[in-house]
């Protein structure tokens, strides 16, 4: 392959991350095309240009931002996707909904049956709406500098810590689901989040089978270590996206140590 060649990534988020990262460093950068084959990669990982690989037990610690030349979404890949892998993607869909798209959030709740049966019209609407939401954010903050792109990490600070603490036995979608509930509880505690948001999230995510029992208190050291290495930290603080109410979000600064304490206090056991 020379510099006029194209890398083609066909697979889930991990495959697309590796292909995108490889394309970005091969010959100092060649084009690549993403063909996502999982629900999670269709609504999230395939778009936005963030590529990365895990190292030293840290999620996506090595990576670059390089936009794909194209993203090709073919829903037929979902026909053979096992149900646990399929529903994993709905945690990211609900992330878009609870943070910035109230209509999407309630659509996913109200149309659970057609979505779980992979009904094409419902799926097309949800995937398109999710990608539009992400594209609008990436367009504002492609290089993750202004703070707008932080909303895409809602639930991920705690979610990535849970993934690491579980030795990645808990899937990304389920870890992010737990992370969103935990961060919503912390938002309530800090006075930013409406008190009904954690329960709304719990009910919505439970409806898709995304809530996994995980006792954070059994993994305090691993959780603290993972959060202290989070990419969003700066000078002992985290830039944390918080939900004010369904469809409205903002960015706050929280001390890393304070955040770890709040995680253990507010989210010791989920559910």
CSV table of N, CA and C in Angstrom, one decimal, residues 44 47-50 65 67 130-153:
chain,number,residue,atom,x,y,z
A,44,UNK,N,-21.7,5.3,17.1
A,44,UNK,CA,-20.6,6.0,17.8
A,44,UNK,C,-19.2,5.9,17.3
A,47,UNK,N,-17.7,7.2,13.7
A,47,UNK,CA,-17.7,8.6,13.3
A,47,UNK,C,-17.0,9.5,14.3
A,48,UNK,N,-16.2,10.5,13.9
A,48,UNK,CA,-15.6,11.4,14.8
A,48,UNK,C,-14.1,11.5,14.7
A,49,UNK,N,-13.5,10.5,14.2
A,49,UNK,CA,-12.1,10.6,14.0
A,49,UNK,C,-11.2,10.2,15.1
A,50,UNK,N,-11.7,9.9,16.3
A,50,UNK,CA,-10.9,9.4,17.4
A,50,UNK,C,-10.5,8.0,17.2
A,65,UNK,N,-6.4,11.8,16.3
A,65,UNK,CA,-7.6,12.2,15.7
A,65,UNK,C,-7.4,12.3,14.2
A,67,UNK,N,-9.9,11.8,10.7
A,67,UNK,CA,-11.3,11.5,10.2
A,67,UNK,C,-11.2,10.5,9.1
A,130,UNK,N,-28.6,9.6,15.9
A,130,UNK,CA,-27.4,9.5,16.8
A,130,UNK,C,-26.2,10.1,16.0
A,131,UNK,N,-26.0,9.7,14.8
A,131,UNK,CA,-24.9,10.2,14.0
A,131,UNK,C,-24.9,11.7,13.8
A,132,UNK,N,-26.1,12.2,13.5
A,132,UNK,CA,-26.3,13.6,13.4
A,132,UNK,C,-25.9,14.4,14.6
A,133,UNK,N,-26.4,13.8,15.8
A,133,UNK,CA,-26.0,14.5,17.1
A,133,UNK,C,-24.5,14.5,17.3
A,134,UNK,N,-23.8,13.4,17.0
A,134,UNK,CA,-22.4,13.3,17.1
A,134,UNK,C,-21.7,14.2,16.1
A,135,UNK,N,-22.1,14.2,14.9
A,135,UNK,CA,-21.5,15.0,13.9
A,135,UNK,C,-21.5,16.5,14.2
A,136,UNK,N,-22.7,17.0,14.7
A,136,UNK,CA,-22.8,18.4,15.1
A,136,UNK,C,-21.8,18.8,16.2
A,137,UNK,N,-21.6,17.8,17.1
A,137,UNK,CA,-20.6,18.1,18.2
A,137,UNK,C,-19.2,18.1,17.7
A,138,UNK,N,-18.9,17.1,16.9
A,138,UNK,CA,-17.5,17.0,16.3
A,138,UNK,C,-17.2,18.2,15.4
A,139,UNK,N,-18.2,18.7,14.7
A,139,UNK,CA,-18.0,19.8,13.8
A,139,UNK,C,-17.6,21.1,14.7
A,140,UNK,N,-18.1,21.2,15.9
A,140,UNK,CA,-17.8,22.3,16.7
A,140,UNK,C,-16.4,22.2,17.4
A,141,UNK,N,-16.0,20.9,17.7
A,141,UNK,CA,-14.9,20.7,18.5
A,141,UNK,C,-14.1,19.5,18.0
A,142,UNK,N,-13.7,19.5,16.8
A,142,UNK,CA,-13.1,18.3,16.2
A,142,UNK,C,-11.9,17.8,17.0
A,143,UNK,N,-11.0,18.7,17.5
A,143,UNK,CA,-9.8,18.3,18.1
A,143,UNK,C,-9.9,18.3,19.7
A,144,UNK,N,-11.1,18.3,20.2
A,144,UNK,CA,-11.4,18.2,21.6
A,144,UNK,C,-10.7,19.3,22.4
A,145,UNK,N,-10.9,20.5,22.0
A,145,UNK,CA,-10.2,21.6,22.6
A,145,UNK,C,-11.1,22.6,23.3
A,146,UNK,N,-12.3,22.8,22.8
A,146,UNK,CA,-13.2,23.9,23.3
A,146,UNK,C,-14.1,23.4,24.4
A,147,UNK,N,-14.2,22.1,24.6
A,147,UNK,CA,-15.1,21.5,25.7
A,147,UNK,C,-16.4,20.9,25.1
A,148,UNK,N,-16.8,21.3,23.9
A,148,UNK,CA,-18.1,20.8,23.4
A,148,UNK,C,-18.0,19.3,23.3
A,149,UNK,N,-16.9,18.8,22.8
A,149,UNK,CA,-16.8,17.3,22.6
A,149,UNK,C,-16.9,16.5,23.9
A,150,UNK,N,-16.7,17.1,25.0
A,150,UNK,CA,-16.8,16.4,26.3
A,150,UNK,C,-18.1,15.7,26.5
A,151,UNK,N,-19.2,16.3,25.9
A,151,UNK,CA,-20.5,15.7,26.1
A,151,UNK,C,-20.5,14.2,25.6
A,152,UNK,N,-19.7,13.9,24.6
A,152,UNK,CA,-19.6,12.6,24.1
A,152,UNK,C,-19.0,11.6,25.1
A,153,UNK,N,-18.4,12.1,26.1
A,153,UNK,CA,-17.8,11.3,27.2
A,153,UNK,C,-18.7,11.1,28.4
